[in-house]
Tab-separated table of C-alpha atoms in Angstrom:
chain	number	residue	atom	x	y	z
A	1	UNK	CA	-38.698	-24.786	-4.935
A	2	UNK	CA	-36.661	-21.780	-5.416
A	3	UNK	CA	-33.989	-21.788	-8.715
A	4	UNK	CA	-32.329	-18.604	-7.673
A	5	UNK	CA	-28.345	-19.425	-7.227
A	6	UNK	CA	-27.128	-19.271	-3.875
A	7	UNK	CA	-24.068	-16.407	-2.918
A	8	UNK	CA	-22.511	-15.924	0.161
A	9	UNK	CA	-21.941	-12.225	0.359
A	10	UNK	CA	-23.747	-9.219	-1.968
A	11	UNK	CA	-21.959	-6.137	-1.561
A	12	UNK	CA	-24.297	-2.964	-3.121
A	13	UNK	CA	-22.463	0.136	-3.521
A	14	UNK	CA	-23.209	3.525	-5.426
A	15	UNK	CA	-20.785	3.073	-7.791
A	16	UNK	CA	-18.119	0.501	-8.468
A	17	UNK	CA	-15.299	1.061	-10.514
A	18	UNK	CA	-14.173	-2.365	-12.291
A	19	UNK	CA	-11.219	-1.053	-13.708
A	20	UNK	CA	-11.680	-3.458	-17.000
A	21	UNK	CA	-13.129	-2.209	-18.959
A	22	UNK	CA	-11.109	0.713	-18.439
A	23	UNK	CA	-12.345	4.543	-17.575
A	24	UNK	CA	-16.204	3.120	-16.101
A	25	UNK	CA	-17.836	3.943	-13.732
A	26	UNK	CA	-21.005	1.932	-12.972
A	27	UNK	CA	-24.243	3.533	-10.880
A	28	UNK	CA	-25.872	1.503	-8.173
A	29	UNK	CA	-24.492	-2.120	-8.706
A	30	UNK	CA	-23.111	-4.902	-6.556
A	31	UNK	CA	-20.872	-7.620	-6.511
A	32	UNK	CA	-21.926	-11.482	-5.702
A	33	UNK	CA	-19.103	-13.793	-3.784
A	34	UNK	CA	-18.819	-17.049	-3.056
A	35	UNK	CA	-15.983	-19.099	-1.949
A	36	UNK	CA	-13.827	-16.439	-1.601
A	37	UNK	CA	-14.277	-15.445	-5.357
A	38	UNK	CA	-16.663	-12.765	-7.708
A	39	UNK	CA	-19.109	-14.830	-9.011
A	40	UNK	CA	-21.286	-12.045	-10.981
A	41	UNK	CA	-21.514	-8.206	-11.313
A	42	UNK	CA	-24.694	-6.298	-12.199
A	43	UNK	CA	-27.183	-3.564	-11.638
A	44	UNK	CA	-27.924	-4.574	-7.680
A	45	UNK	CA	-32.036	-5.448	-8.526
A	46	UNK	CA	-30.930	-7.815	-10.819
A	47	UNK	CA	-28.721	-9.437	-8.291
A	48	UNK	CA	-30.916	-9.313	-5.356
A	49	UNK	CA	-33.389	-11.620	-7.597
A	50	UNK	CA	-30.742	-13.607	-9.289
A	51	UNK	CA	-29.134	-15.031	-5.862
A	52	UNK	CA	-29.951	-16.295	-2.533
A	53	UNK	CA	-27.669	-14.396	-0.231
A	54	UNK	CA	-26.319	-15.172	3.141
A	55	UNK	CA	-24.803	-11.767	3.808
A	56	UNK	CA	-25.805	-8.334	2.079
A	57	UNK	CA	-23.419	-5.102	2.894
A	58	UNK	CA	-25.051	-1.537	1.442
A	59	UNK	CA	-22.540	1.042	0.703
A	60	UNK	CA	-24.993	3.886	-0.137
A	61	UNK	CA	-22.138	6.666	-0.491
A	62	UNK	CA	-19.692	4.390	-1.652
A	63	UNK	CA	-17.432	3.684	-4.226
A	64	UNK	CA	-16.507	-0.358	-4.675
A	65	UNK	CA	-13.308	-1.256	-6.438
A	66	UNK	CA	-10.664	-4.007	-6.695
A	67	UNK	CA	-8.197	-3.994	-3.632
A	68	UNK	CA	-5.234	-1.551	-4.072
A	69	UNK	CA	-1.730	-3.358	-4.934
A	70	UNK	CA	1.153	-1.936	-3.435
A	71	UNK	CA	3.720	-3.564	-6.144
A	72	UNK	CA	6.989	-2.811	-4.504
A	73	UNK	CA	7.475	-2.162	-1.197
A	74	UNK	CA	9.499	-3.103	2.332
A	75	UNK	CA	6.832	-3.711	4.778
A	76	UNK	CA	9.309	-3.717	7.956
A	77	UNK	CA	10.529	-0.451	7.236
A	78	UNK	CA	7.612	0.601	9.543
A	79	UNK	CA	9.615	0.190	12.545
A	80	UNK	CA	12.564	2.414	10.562
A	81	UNK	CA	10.175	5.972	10.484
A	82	UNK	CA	12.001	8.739	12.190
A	83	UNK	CA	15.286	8.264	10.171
A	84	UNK	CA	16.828	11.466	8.238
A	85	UNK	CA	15.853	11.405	4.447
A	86	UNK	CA	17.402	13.313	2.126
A	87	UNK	CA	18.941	11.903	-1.375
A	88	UNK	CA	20.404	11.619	-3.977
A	89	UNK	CA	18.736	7.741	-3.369
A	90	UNK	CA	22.124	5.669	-3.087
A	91	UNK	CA	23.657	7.976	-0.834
A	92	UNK	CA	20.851	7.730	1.715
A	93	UNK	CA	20.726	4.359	1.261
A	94	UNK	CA	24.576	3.257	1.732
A	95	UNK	CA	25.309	6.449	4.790
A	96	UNK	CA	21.824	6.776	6.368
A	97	UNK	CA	19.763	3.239	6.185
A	98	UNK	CA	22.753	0.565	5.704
A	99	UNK	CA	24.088	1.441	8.944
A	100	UNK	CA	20.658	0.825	10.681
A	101	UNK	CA	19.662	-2.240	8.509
A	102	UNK	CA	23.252	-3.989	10.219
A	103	UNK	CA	22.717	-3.324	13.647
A	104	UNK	CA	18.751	-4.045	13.301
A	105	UNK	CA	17.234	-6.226	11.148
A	106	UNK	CA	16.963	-10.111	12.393
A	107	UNK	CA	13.598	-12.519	11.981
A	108	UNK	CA	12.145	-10.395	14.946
A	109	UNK	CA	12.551	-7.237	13.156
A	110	UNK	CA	11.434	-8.021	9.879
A	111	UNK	CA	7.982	-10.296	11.600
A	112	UNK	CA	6.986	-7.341	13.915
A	113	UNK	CA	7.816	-4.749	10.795
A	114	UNK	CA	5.757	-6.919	8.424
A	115	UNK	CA	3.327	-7.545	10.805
A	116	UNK	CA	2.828	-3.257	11.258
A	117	UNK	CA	3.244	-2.446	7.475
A	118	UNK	CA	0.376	-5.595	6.718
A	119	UNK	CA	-2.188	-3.683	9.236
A	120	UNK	CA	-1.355	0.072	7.446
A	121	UNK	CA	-2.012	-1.553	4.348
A	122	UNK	CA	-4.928	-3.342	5.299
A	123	UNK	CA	-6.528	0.440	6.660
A	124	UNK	CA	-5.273	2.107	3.041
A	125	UNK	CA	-7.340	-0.686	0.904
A	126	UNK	CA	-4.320	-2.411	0.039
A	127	UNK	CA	-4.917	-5.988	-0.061
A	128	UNK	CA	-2.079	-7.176	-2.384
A	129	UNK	CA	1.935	-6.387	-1.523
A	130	UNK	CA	5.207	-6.746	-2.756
A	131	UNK	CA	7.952	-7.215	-0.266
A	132	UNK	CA	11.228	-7.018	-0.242
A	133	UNK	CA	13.311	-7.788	2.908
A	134	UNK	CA	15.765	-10.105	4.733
A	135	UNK	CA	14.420	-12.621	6.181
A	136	UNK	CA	11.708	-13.187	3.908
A	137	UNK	CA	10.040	-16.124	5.742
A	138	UNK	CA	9.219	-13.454	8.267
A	139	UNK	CA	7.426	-11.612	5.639
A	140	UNK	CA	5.730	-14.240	4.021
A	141	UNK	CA	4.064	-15.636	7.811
A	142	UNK	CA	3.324	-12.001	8.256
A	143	UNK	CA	1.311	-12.118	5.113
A	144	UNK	CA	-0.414	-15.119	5.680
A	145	UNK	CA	-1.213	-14.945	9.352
A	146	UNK	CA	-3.128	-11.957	7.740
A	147	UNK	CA	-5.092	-13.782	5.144
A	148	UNK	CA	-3.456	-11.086	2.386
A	149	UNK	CA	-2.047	-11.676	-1.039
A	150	UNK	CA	1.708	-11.149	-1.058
A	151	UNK	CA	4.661	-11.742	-3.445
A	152	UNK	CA	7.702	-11.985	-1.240
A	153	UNK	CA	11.313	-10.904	-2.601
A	154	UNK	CA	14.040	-13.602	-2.385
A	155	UNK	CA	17.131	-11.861	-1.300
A	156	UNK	CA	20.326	-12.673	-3.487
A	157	UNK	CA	23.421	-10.997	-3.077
A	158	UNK	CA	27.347	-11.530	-3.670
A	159	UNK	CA	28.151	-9.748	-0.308
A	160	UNK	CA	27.139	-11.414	3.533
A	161	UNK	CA	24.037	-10.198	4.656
A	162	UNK	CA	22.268	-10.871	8.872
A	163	UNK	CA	20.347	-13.922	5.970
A	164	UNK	CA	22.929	-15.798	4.377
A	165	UNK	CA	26.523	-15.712	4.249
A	166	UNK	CA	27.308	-15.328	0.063
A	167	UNK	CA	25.663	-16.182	-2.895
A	168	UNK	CA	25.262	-19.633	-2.949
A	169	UNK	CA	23.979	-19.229	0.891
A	170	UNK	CA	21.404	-17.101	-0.794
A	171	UNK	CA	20.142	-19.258	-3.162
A	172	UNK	CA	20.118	-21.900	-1.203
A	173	UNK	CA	17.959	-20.445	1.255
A	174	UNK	CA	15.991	-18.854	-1.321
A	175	UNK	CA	15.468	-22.161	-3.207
A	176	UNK	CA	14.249	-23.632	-0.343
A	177	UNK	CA	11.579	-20.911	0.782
A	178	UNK	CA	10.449	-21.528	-2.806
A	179	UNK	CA	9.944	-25.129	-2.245
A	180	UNK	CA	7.894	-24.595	0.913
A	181	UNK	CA	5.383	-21.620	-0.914
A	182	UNK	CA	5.145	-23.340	-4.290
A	183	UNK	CA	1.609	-24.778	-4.153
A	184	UNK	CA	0.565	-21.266	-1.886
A	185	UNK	CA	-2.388	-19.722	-3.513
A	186	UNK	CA	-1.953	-16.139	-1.749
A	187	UNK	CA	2.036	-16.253	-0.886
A	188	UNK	CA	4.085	-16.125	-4.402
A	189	UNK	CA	7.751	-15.124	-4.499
A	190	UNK	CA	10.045	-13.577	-6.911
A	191	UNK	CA	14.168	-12.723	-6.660
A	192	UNK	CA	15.484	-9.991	-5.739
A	193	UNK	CA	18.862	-8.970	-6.255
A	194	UNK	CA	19.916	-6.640	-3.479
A	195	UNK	CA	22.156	-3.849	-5.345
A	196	UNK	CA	23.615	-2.357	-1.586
A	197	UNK	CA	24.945	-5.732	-0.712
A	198	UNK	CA	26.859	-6.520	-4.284
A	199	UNK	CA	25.227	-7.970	-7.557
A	200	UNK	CA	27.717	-8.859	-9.960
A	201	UNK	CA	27.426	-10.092	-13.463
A	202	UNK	CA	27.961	-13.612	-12.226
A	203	UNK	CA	25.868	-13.743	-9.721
A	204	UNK	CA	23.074	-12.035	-12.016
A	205	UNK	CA	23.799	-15.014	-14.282
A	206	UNK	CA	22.951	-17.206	-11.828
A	207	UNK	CA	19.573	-15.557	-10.919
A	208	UNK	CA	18.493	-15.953	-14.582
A	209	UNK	CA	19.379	-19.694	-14.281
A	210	UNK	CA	17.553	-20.368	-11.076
A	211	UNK	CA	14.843	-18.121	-12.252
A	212	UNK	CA	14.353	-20.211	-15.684
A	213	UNK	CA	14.118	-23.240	-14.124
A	214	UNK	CA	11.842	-22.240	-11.469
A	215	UNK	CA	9.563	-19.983	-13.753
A	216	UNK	CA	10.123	-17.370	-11.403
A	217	UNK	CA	9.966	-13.939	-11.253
A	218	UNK	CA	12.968	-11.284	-10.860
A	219	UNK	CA	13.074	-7.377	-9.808
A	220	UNK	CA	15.306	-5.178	-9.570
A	221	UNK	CA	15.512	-1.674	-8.489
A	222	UNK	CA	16.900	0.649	-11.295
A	223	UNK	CA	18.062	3.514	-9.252
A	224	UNK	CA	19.713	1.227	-6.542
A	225	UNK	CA	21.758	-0.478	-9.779
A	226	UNK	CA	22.872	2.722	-11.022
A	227	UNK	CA	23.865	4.190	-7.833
A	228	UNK	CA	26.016	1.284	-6.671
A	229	UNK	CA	27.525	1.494	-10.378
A	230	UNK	CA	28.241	4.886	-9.882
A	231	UNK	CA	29.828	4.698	-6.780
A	232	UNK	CA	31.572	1.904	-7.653
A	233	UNK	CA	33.530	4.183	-10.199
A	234	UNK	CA	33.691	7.049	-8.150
A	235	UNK	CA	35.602	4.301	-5.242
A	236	UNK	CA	38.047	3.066	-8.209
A	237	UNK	CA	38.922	6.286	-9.698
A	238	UNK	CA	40.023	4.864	-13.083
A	239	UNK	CA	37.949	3.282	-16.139
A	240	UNK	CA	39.175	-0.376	-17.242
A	241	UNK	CA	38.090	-2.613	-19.760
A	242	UNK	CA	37.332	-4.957	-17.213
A	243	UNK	CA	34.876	-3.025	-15.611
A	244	UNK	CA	33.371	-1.290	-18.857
A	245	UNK	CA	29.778	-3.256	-18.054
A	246	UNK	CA	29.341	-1.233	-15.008
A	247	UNK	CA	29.185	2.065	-17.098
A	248	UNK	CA	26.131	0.584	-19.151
A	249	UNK	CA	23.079	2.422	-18.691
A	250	UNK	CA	21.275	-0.438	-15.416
A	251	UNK	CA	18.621	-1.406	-18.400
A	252	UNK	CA	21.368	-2.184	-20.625
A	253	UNK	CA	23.174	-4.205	-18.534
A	254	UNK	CA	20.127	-6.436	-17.637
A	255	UNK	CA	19.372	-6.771	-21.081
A	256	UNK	CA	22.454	-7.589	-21.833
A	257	UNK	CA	22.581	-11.086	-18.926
A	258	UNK	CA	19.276	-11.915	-20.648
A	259	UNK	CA	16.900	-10.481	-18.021
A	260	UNK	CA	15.204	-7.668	-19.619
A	261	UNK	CA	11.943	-10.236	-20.242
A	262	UNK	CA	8.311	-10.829	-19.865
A	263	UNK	CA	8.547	-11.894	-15.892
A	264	UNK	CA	11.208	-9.378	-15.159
A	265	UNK	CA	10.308	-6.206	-13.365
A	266	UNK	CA	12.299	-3.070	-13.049
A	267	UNK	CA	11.738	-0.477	-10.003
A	268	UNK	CA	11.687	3.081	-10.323
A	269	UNK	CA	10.254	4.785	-12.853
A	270	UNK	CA	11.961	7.977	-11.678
A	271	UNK	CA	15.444	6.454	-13.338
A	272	UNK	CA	13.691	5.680	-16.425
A	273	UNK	CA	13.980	7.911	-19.356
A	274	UNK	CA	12.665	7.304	-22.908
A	275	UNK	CA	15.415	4.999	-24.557
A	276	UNK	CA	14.752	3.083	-21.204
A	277	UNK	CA	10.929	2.620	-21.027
A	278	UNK	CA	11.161	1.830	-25.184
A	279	UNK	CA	13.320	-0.862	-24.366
A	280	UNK	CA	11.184	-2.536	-21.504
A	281	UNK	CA	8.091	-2.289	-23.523
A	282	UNK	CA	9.627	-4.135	-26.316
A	283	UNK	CA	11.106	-6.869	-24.682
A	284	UNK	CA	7.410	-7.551	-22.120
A	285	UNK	CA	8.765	-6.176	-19.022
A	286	UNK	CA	6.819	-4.216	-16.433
A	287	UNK	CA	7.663	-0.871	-14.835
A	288	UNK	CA	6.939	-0.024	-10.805
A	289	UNK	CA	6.709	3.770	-10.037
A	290	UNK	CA	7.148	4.844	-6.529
A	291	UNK	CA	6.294	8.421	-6.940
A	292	UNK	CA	6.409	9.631	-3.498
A	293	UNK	CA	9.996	8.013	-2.769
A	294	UNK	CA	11.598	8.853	-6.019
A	295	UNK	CA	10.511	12.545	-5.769
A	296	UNK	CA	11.613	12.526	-2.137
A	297	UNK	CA	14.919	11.730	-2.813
A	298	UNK	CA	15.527	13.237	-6.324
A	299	UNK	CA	13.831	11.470	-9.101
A	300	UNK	CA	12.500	13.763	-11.430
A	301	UNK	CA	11.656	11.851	-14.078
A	302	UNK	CA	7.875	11.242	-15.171
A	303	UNK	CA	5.610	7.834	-14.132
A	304	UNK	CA	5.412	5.939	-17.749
A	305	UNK	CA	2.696	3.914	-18.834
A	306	UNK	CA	3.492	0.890	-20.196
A	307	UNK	CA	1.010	-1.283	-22.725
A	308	UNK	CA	-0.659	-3.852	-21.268
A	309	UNK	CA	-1.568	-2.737	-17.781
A	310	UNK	CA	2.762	-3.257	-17.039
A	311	UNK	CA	3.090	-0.517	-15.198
A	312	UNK	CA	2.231	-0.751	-11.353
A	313	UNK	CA	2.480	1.483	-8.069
A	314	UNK	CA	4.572	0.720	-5.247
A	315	UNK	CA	5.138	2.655	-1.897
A	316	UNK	CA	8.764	1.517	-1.961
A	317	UNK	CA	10.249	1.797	1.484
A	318	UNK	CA	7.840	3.483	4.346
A	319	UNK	CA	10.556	5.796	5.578
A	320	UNK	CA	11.243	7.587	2.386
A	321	UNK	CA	7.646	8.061	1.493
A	322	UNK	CA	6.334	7.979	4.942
A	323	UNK	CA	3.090	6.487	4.419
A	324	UNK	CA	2.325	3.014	3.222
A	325	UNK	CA	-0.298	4.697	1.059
A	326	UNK	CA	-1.560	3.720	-2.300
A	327	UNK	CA	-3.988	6.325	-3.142
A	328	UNK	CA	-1.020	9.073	-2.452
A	329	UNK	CA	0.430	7.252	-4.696
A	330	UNK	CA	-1.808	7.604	-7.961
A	331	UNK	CA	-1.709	11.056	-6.598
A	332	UNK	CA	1.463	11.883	-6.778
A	333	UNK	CA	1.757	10.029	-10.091
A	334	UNK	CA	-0.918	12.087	-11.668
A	335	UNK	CA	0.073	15.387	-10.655
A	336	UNK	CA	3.563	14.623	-11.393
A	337	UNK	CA	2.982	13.390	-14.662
A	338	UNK	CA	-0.117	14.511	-16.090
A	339	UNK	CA	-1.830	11.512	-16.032
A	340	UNK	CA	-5.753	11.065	-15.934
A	341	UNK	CA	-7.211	9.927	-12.453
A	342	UNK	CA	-8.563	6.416	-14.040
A	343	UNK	CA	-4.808	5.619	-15.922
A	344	UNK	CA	-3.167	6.183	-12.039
A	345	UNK	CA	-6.674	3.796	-10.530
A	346	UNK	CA	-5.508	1.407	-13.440
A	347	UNK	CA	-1.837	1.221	-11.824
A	348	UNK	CA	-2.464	1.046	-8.773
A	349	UNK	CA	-5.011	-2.100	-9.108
A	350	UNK	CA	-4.787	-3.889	-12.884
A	351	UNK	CA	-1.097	-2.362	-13.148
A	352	UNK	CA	0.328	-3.352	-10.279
A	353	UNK	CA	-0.840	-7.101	-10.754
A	354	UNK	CA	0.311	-7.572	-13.778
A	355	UNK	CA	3.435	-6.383	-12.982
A	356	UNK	CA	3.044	-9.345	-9.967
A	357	UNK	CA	1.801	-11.908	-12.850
A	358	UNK	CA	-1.054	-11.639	-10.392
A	359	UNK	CA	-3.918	-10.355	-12.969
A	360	UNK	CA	-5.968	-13.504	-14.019
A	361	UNK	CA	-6.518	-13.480	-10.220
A	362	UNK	CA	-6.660	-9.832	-9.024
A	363	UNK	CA	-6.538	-6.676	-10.378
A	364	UNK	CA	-10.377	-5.586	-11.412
A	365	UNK	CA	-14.026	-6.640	-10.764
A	366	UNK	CA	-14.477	-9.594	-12.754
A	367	UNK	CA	-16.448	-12.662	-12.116
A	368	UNK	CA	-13.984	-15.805	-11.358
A	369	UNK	CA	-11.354	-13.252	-9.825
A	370	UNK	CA	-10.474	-13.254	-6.374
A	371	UNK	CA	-12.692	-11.208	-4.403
A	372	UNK	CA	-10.208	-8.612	-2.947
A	373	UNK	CA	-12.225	-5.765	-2.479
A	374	UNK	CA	-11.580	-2.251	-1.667
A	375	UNK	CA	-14.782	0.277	-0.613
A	376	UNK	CA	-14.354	4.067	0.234
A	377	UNK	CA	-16.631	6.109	1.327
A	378	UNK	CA	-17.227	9.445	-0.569
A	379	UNK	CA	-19.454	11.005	1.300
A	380	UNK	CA	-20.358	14.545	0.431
A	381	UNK	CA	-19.324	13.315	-2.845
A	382	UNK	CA	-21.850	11.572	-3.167
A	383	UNK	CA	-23.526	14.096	-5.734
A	384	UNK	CA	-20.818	13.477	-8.174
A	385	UNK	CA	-21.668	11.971	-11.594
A	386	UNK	CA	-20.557	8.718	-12.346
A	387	UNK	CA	-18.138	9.864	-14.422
A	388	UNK	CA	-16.139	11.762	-12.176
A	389	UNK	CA	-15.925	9.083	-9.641
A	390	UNK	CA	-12.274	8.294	-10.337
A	391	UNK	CA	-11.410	12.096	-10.072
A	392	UNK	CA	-12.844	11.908	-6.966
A	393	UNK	CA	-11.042	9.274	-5.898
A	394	UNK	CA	-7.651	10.185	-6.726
A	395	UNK	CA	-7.705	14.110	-6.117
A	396	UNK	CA	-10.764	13.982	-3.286
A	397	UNK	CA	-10.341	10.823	-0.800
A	398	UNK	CA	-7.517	9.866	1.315
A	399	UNK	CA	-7.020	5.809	3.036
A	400	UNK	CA	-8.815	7.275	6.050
A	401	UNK	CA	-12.339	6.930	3.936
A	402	UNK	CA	-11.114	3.402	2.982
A	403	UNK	CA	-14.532	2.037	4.988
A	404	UNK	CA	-14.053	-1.728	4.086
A	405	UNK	CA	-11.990	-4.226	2.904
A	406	UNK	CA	-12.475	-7.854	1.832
A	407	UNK	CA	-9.669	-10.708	0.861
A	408	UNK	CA	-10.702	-13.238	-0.763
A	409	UNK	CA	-14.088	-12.734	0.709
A	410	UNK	CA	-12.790	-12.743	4.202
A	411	UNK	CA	-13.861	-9.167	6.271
A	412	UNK	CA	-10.343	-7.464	6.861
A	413	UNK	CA	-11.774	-4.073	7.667
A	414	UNK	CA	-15.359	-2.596	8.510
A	415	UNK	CA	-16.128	0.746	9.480
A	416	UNK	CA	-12.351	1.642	8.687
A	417	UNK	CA	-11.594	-0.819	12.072
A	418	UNK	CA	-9.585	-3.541	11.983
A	419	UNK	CA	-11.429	-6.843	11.883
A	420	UNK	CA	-9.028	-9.767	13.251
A	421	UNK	CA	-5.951	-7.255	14.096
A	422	UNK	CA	-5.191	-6.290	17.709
A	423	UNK	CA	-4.477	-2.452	16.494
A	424	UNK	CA	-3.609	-1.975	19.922
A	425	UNK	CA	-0.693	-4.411	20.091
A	426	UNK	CA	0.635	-3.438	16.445
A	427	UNK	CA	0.082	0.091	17.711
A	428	UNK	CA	2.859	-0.371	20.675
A	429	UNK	CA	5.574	-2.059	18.087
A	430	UNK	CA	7.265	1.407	17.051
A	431	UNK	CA	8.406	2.177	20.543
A	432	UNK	CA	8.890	-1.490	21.511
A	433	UNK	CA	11.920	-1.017	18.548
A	434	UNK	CA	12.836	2.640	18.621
A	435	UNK	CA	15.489	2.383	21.408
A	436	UNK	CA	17.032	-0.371	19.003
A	437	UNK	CA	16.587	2.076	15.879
A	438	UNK	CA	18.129	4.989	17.787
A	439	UNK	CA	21.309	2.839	18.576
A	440	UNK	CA	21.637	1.876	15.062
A	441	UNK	CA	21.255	5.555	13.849
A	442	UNK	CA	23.561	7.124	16.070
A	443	UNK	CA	26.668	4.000	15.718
């Protein structure tokens, strides 16, 4: 009678990259997974006799690594490509994308949007997404119709938007999407104030509340909250005591309300200097860069890396950096700021899900963790020594060499095809929209 342990899947690869420990690079091992989770990693002869397996993938050229988190984005931005970008950021924003998002958006809009920007992800080796849209149901069944991780923005704002009416509409609502998600093990949500549609200091008060009694998470976008604060004085034309909060550095102000906390997350690392990324550090927040987007439309400043694997990647919106692309990405933010390929790898995996709260579940190759798995091929890089894998990676490979993807065990991607997607369908959603779109521009 045999005594080897039974697995349902052994992927072997030529190198994986774990991620923790950090900076390692591993020759010729594999992962085990059962029931959607990593049950052991080792050299892959000492897994092949440890465990009975159902299903055994080889990756001979390959490089095997936690799925990619994309930890700020807005997935139905896909159908918005095409649009003029050019900053400074709130500028675009309020003349260029405003004007589109009114005449546009509704639950069709953000579902077939989501549903596009889940299948581009899917194809980069992103397995793990955070959204931010109206109509964040849409989102969320995108997500899950997919079988992939998401954390799903709750929309709050003082001002009407095509999801709720005013602020207490928006809680409301957002309350009760919380109620119906709760007990989800791949759909979490978090608030989101939106800065374009009003957030003042009551209705940040609020937030904090709601968000305390919930346990929930809050982001906010930095640059969005300084823009609308500048323009906001720039509209009045005079400086009153009243108004003297709104001249606070964003940071400040958020600290301020109580906000700046472990469980609070602040977008754009292009508006963060110094004083700013000092101050999130010591009160436990975490830090998204969007490299691509923030040097697109005028960010300058460097990506920071936070203590604690707090600072993530995100893609932000798909029109500003034009591809919902994760390994650009750590690119970008290496070249940009100097950083060492493995620190970027760190970000975009480990980084980003801690920044999500996400990384006792995902994140990094560890046994008991989600199995949301990530394999590109390297082909004639195959040569390299282990310890340049991660250059390789980052500076070498693009998403089209992302070969396979897992989620929770489940086959998403295989030979760099969709597996349960109609790409075909999804394909034909740009043009189904773009009359729409072009409307919406040109109004």
């Amino acid at each position: 009678m045999s005594t080897r342990e039974s697995a349902e899947l052994l992927i072997e690869a030529r190198w994986l990259l774990p991620i923790a420990p950090a900076n390692t690079a591993l020759a010729d091992h594999a992962v085990a997974v059962s029931a959607g989770r990593i049950v052991a990693i080792g050299p892959t002869a000492a897994l092949r006799s440890r465990f009975e397996i159902r299903e055994r993938v080889v990756r001979e050229r390959h490089a095997l690594l936690p799925g990619l988190v994309n930890a700020h984005t807005r997935a139905s931005h896909t159908l918005l490509r095409g649009l003029p970008v050019r900053g400074p950021r709130w500028r675009w924003l309020a003349e260029t994308l405003a004007p589109v998002e009114e005449r546009c958006v509704s639950a069709d809009f953000v579902r077939d949007g989501t549903r596009l920007g889940v299948a581009e992800m899917l194809r980069a080796g992103i397995t793990c997404f955070a959204d931010l849209s109206l109509f964040p149901e849409e989102a969320a069944r995108a997500a899950a119709a997919a079988h992939m991780r998401a954390a799903i923005g709750l929309p709050v704002a003082d001002a009407p938007t095509p999801w709720a009416e005013s602020a207490t509409a928006h809680l409301a609502r957002a309350e009760r999407l919380w109620d119906e998600y709760r007990a989800d093990s791949r759909i979490g949500l978090y608030f989101a104030p939106l800065t374009l549609h009003g957030m003042s200091e009551a209705l940040l008060t609020r937030v904090r509340r709601v968000a305390d009694e919930l346990d929930a998470r809050v982001a906010v976008h930095l640059a969005e909250l300084s823009g609308a604060a500048e323009s906001a004085d720039a509209g009045a034309g005079v400086q009153d005591s009243a108004r003297a909060p709104r001249h606070e550095p964003a940071l400040r102000r958020l600290h301020a309300l109580g906000l700046l906390r472990p469980g609070f997350t602040a977008i754009g690392a292009g508006s963060c200097e110094g004083a700013d990324v000092e101050l999130l550090a010591r009160h436990g927040a975490s830090l998204i860069a969007c490299p691509q987007a923030d040097l697109r439309l005028g960010a300058r400043s460097p990506v920071a890396s936070l203590e604690g694997n707090r600072t993530g990647l995100g893609t932000d919106s798909p029109v500003a950096a034009g591809a919902l692309d994760l390994l650009a990405e750590a690119r970008a933010a290496a070249l940009h700021s100097g950083l060492a390929a493995g620190e970027v790898l760190r970000m975009a995996t480990l980084g980003g899900a801690t920044a999500l709260g996400l990384q006792a579940q995902i994140g990094s190759l560890e046994p008991g963790k989600a199995a949301d798995l990530a394999c590109i091929d390297l082909g004639a890089l195959s040569g390299q020594p282990a310890a340049a894998i991660a250059d390789a990676i980052v500076f070498g490979a693009t998403r089209a060499q992302v070969s396979d993807v897992w989620t929770a065990g489940r086959l998403a991607v295989s030979g760099a095809r969709l597996v349960a997607l109609d790409e075909q369908e999804l394909a034909a959603l740009p043009a189904r929209w773009a009359q729409r779109v072009r409307m919406g521009a040109a109004a």
